[in-house]
CSV table of C-alpha atoms in Angstrom, one decimal:
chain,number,residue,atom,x,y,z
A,26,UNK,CA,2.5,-13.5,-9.1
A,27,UNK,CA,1.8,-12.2,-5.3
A,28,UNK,CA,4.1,-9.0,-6.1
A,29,UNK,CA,3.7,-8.1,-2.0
A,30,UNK,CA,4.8,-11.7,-0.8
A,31,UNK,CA,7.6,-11.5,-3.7
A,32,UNK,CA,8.3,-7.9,-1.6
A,33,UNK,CA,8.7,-10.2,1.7
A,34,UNK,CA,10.7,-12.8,0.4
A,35,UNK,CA,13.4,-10.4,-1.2
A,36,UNK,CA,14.2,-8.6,1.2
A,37,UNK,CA,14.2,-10.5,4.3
A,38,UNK,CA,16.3,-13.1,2.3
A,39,UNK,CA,18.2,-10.2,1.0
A,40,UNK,CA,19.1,-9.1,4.8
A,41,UNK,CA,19.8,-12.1,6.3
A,42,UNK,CA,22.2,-13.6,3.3
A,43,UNK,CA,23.9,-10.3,3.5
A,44,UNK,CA,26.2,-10.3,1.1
A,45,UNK,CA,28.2,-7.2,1.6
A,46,UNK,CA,28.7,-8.7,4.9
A,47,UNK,CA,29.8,-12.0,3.1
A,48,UNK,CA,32.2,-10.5,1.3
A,49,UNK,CA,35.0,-10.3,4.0
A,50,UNK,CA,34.4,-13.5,4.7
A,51,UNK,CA,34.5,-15.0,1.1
A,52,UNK,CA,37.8,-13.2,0.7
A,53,UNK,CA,39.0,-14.5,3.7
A,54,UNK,CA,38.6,-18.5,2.3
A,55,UNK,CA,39.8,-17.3,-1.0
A,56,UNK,CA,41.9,-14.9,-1.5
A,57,UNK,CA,44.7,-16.7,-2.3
A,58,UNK,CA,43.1,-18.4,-4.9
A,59,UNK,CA,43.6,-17.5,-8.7
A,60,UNK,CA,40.6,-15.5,-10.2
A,61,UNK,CA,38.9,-18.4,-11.9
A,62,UNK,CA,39.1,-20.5,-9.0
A,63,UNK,CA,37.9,-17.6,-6.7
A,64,UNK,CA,35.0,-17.5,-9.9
A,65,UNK,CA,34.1,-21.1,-9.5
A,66,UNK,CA,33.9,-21.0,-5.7
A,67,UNK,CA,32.0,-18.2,-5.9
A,68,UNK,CA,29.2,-19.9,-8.3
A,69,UNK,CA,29.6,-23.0,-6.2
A,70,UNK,CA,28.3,-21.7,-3.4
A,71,UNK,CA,25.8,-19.7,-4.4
A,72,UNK,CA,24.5,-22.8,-6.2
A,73,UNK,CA,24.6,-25.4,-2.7
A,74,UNK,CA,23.0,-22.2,-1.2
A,75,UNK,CA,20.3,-22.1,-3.6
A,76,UNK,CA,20.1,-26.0,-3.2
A,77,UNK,CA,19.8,-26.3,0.0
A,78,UNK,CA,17.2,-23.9,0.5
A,79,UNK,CA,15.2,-24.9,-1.9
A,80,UNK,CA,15.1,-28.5,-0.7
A,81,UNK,CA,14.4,-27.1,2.6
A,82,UNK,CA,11.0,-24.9,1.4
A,83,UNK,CA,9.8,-28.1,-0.1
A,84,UNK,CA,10.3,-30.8,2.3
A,85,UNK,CA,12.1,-28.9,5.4
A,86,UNK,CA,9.5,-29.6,8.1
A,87,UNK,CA,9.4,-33.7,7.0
A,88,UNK,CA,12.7,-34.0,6.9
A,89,UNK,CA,13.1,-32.1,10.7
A,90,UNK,CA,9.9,-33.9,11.9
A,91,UNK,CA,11.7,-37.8,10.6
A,92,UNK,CA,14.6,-37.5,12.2
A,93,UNK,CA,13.3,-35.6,15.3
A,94,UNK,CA,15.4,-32.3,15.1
A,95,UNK,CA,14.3,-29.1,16.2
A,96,UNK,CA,15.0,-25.8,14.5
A,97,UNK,CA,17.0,-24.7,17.6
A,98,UNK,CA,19.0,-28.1,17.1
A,99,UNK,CA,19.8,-26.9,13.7
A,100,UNK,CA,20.7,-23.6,14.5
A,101,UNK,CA,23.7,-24.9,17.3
A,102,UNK,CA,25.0,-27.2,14.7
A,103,UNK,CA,25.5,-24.3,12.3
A,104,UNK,CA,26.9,-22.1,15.1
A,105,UNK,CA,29.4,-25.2,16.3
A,106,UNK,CA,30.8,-25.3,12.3
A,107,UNK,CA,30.4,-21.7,12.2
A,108,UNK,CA,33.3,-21.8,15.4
A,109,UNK,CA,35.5,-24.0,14.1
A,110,UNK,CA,35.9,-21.9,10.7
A,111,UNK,CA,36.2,-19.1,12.8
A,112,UNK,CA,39.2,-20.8,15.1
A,113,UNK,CA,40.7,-21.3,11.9
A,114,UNK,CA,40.8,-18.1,10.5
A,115,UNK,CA,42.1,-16.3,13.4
A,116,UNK,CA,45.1,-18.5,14.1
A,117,UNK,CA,45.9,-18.2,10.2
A,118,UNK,CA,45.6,-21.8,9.1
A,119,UNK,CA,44.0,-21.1,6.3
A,120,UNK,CA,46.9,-18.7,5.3
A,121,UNK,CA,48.3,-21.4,3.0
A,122,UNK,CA,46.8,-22.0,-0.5
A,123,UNK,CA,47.6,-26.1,-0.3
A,124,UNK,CA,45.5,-26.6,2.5
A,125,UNK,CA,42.7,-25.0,0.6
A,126,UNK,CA,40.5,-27.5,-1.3
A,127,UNK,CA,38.1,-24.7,-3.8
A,128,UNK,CA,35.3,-27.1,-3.4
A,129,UNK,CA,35.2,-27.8,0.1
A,130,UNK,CA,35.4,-23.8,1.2
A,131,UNK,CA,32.8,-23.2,-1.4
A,132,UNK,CA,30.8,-25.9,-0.1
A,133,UNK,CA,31.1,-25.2,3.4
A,134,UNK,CA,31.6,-22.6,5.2
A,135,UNK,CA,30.6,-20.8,2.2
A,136,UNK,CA,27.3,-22.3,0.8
A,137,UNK,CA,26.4,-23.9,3.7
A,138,UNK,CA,26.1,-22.4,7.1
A,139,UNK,CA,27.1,-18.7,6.1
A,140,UNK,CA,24.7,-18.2,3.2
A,141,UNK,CA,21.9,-21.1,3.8
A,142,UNK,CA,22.2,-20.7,7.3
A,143,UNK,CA,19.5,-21.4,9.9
A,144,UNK,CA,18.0,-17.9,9.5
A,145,UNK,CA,17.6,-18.5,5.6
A,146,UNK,CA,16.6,-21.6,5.9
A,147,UNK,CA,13.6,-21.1,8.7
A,148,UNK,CA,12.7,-17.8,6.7
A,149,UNK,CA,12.3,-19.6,3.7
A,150,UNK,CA,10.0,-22.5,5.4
A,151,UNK,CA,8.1,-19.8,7.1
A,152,UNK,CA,7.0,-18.2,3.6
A,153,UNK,CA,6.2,-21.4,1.8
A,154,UNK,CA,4.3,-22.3,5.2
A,155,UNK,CA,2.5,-19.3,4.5
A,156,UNK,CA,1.4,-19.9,0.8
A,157,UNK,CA,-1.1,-22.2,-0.6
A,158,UNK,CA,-1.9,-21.1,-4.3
A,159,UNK,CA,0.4,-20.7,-7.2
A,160,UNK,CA,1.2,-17.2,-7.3
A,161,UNK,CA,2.6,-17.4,-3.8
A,162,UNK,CA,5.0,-20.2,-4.7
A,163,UNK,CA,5.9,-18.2,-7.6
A,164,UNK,CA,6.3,-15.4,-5.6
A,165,UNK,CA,8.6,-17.3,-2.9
A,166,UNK,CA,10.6,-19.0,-6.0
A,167,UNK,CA,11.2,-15.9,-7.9
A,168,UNK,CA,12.4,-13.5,-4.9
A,169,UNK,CA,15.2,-16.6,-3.9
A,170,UNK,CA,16.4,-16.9,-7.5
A,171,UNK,CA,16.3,-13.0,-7.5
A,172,UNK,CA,18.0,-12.7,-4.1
A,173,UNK,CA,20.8,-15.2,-5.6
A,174,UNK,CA,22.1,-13.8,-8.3
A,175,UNK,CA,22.5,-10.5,-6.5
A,176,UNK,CA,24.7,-12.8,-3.7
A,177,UNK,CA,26.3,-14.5,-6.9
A,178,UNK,CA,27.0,-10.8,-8.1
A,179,UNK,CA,28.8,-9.5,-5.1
A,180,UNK,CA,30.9,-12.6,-4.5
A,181,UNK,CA,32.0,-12.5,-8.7
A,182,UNK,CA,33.1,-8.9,-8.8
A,183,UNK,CA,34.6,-9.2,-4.9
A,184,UNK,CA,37.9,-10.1,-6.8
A,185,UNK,CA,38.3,-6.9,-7.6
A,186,UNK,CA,38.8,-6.2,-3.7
A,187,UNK,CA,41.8,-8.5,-3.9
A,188,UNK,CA,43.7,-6.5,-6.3
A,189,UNK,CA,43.7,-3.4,-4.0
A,190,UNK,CA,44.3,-5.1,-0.7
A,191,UNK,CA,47.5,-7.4,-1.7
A,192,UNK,CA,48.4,-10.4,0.0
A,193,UNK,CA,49.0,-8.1,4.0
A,194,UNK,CA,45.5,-6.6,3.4
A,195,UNK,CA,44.1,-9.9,3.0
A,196,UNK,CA,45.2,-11.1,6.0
A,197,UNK,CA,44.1,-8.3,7.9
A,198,UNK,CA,41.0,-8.9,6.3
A,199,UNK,CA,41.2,-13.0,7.1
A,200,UNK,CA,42.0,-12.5,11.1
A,201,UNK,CA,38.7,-9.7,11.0
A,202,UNK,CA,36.5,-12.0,9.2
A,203,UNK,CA,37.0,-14.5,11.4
A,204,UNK,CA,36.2,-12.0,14.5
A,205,UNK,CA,32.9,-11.9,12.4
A,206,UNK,CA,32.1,-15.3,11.8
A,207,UNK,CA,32.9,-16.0,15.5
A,208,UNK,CA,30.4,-13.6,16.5
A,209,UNK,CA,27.4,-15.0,14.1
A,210,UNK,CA,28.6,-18.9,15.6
A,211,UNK,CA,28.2,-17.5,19.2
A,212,UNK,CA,25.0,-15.5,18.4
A,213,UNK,CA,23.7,-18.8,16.8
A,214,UNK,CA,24.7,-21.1,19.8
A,215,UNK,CA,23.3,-18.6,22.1
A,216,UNK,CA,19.8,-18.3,20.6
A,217,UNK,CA,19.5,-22.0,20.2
A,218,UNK,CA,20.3,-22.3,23.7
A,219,UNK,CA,17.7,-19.7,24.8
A,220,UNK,CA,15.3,-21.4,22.8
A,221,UNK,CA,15.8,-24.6,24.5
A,222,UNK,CA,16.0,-23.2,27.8
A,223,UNK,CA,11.9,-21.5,26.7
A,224,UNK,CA,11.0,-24.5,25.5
A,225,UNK,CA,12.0,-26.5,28.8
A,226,UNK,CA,10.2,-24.0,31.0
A,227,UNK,CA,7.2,-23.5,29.2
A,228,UNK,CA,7.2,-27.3,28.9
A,229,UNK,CA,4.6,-29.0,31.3
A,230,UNK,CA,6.9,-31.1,34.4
């Protein structure tokens, strides 16, 4: 196995998931829950992350290329859902557990745009770009399995968070996570935008 691409792919998948940064975030969309539900989101996502951006290093540039996306495209449809989570967070309609379906926050915003977001996803198809023997995929393969389990880690023993903070610290916690994911959906729109706006000017008229 390429031990120094392994290097790569760890930890620039291991700073862009963040996951002490997810953890707000995850609590956020789940305190309420009960422990084993919390548990099963937890595993849910990690595993529609993992899907995702696996899918994406095999076939990620076809399937972009068929249906005529750019990665910029991509990266203003995550920051678009990325806003709408963040709208409701801070206005607290998330606050009530019956309005909470475990799959559907584990599936998105959870598994998909927060952990396999653009950043992932592009990082990920820039490594596998990269490789053309079997070590290297090996390498690529083994530092996303590695850099998933830590994220499923962090995200399992989070509960623990819940305990301390009680239901009022939680929704502190809700109304500041969604400050956060606010800034990562403006931060996304804005760079698609930019890349756009390159693209059109370096573009011959």
């Amino acid at each position: 196995m390429d031990l120094k691409l392994f290097g790569e792919v760890f930890v620039t998948l291991l700073v862009i998931l963040d996951p002490p940064g997810a953890v707000p975030i995850f609590l956020a969309l789940t305190g309420s829950m009960s422990r084993q539900h919390r548990n099963r989101a937890a595993l849910q996502a990690v595993a529609l992350a993992f899907g995702v951006i696996v899918v994406f290093a095999l076939v990620g540039r076809q399937i972009l290329a068929y249906l005529h996306i750019d990665l910029p495209a991509l990266q203003g449809a995550g920051g678009l859902l990325l806003l709408l989570v963040a709208l409701e967070l801070l206005t607290g309609k998330t606050d009530d557990p019956r309005d909470q379906v475990t799959t559907n926050v584990a599936l998105v915003p959870l598994g998909t745009p927060l952990l396999a977001g653009p950043g992932a996803i592009v990082a990920t198809m820039l490594f596998v770009r990269r490789t053309d023997d079997f070590s290297g995929y090996l390498a690529v393969a083994v530092g996303i399995v590695a850099v998933m389990i830590i994220v499923y880690l962090v995200l399992r023993f989070s509960g623990i968070l819940v305990r301390i903070l009680r239901p009022s610290g939680i929704e502190v916690l809700t109304r500041i996570a969604g400050l956060l994911v606010a800034a990562i959906a403006v931060q996304l729109l804005a760079d698609a935008i930019g890349a756009f706006v390159t693209e059109y000017l370096n573009s011959p008229h």
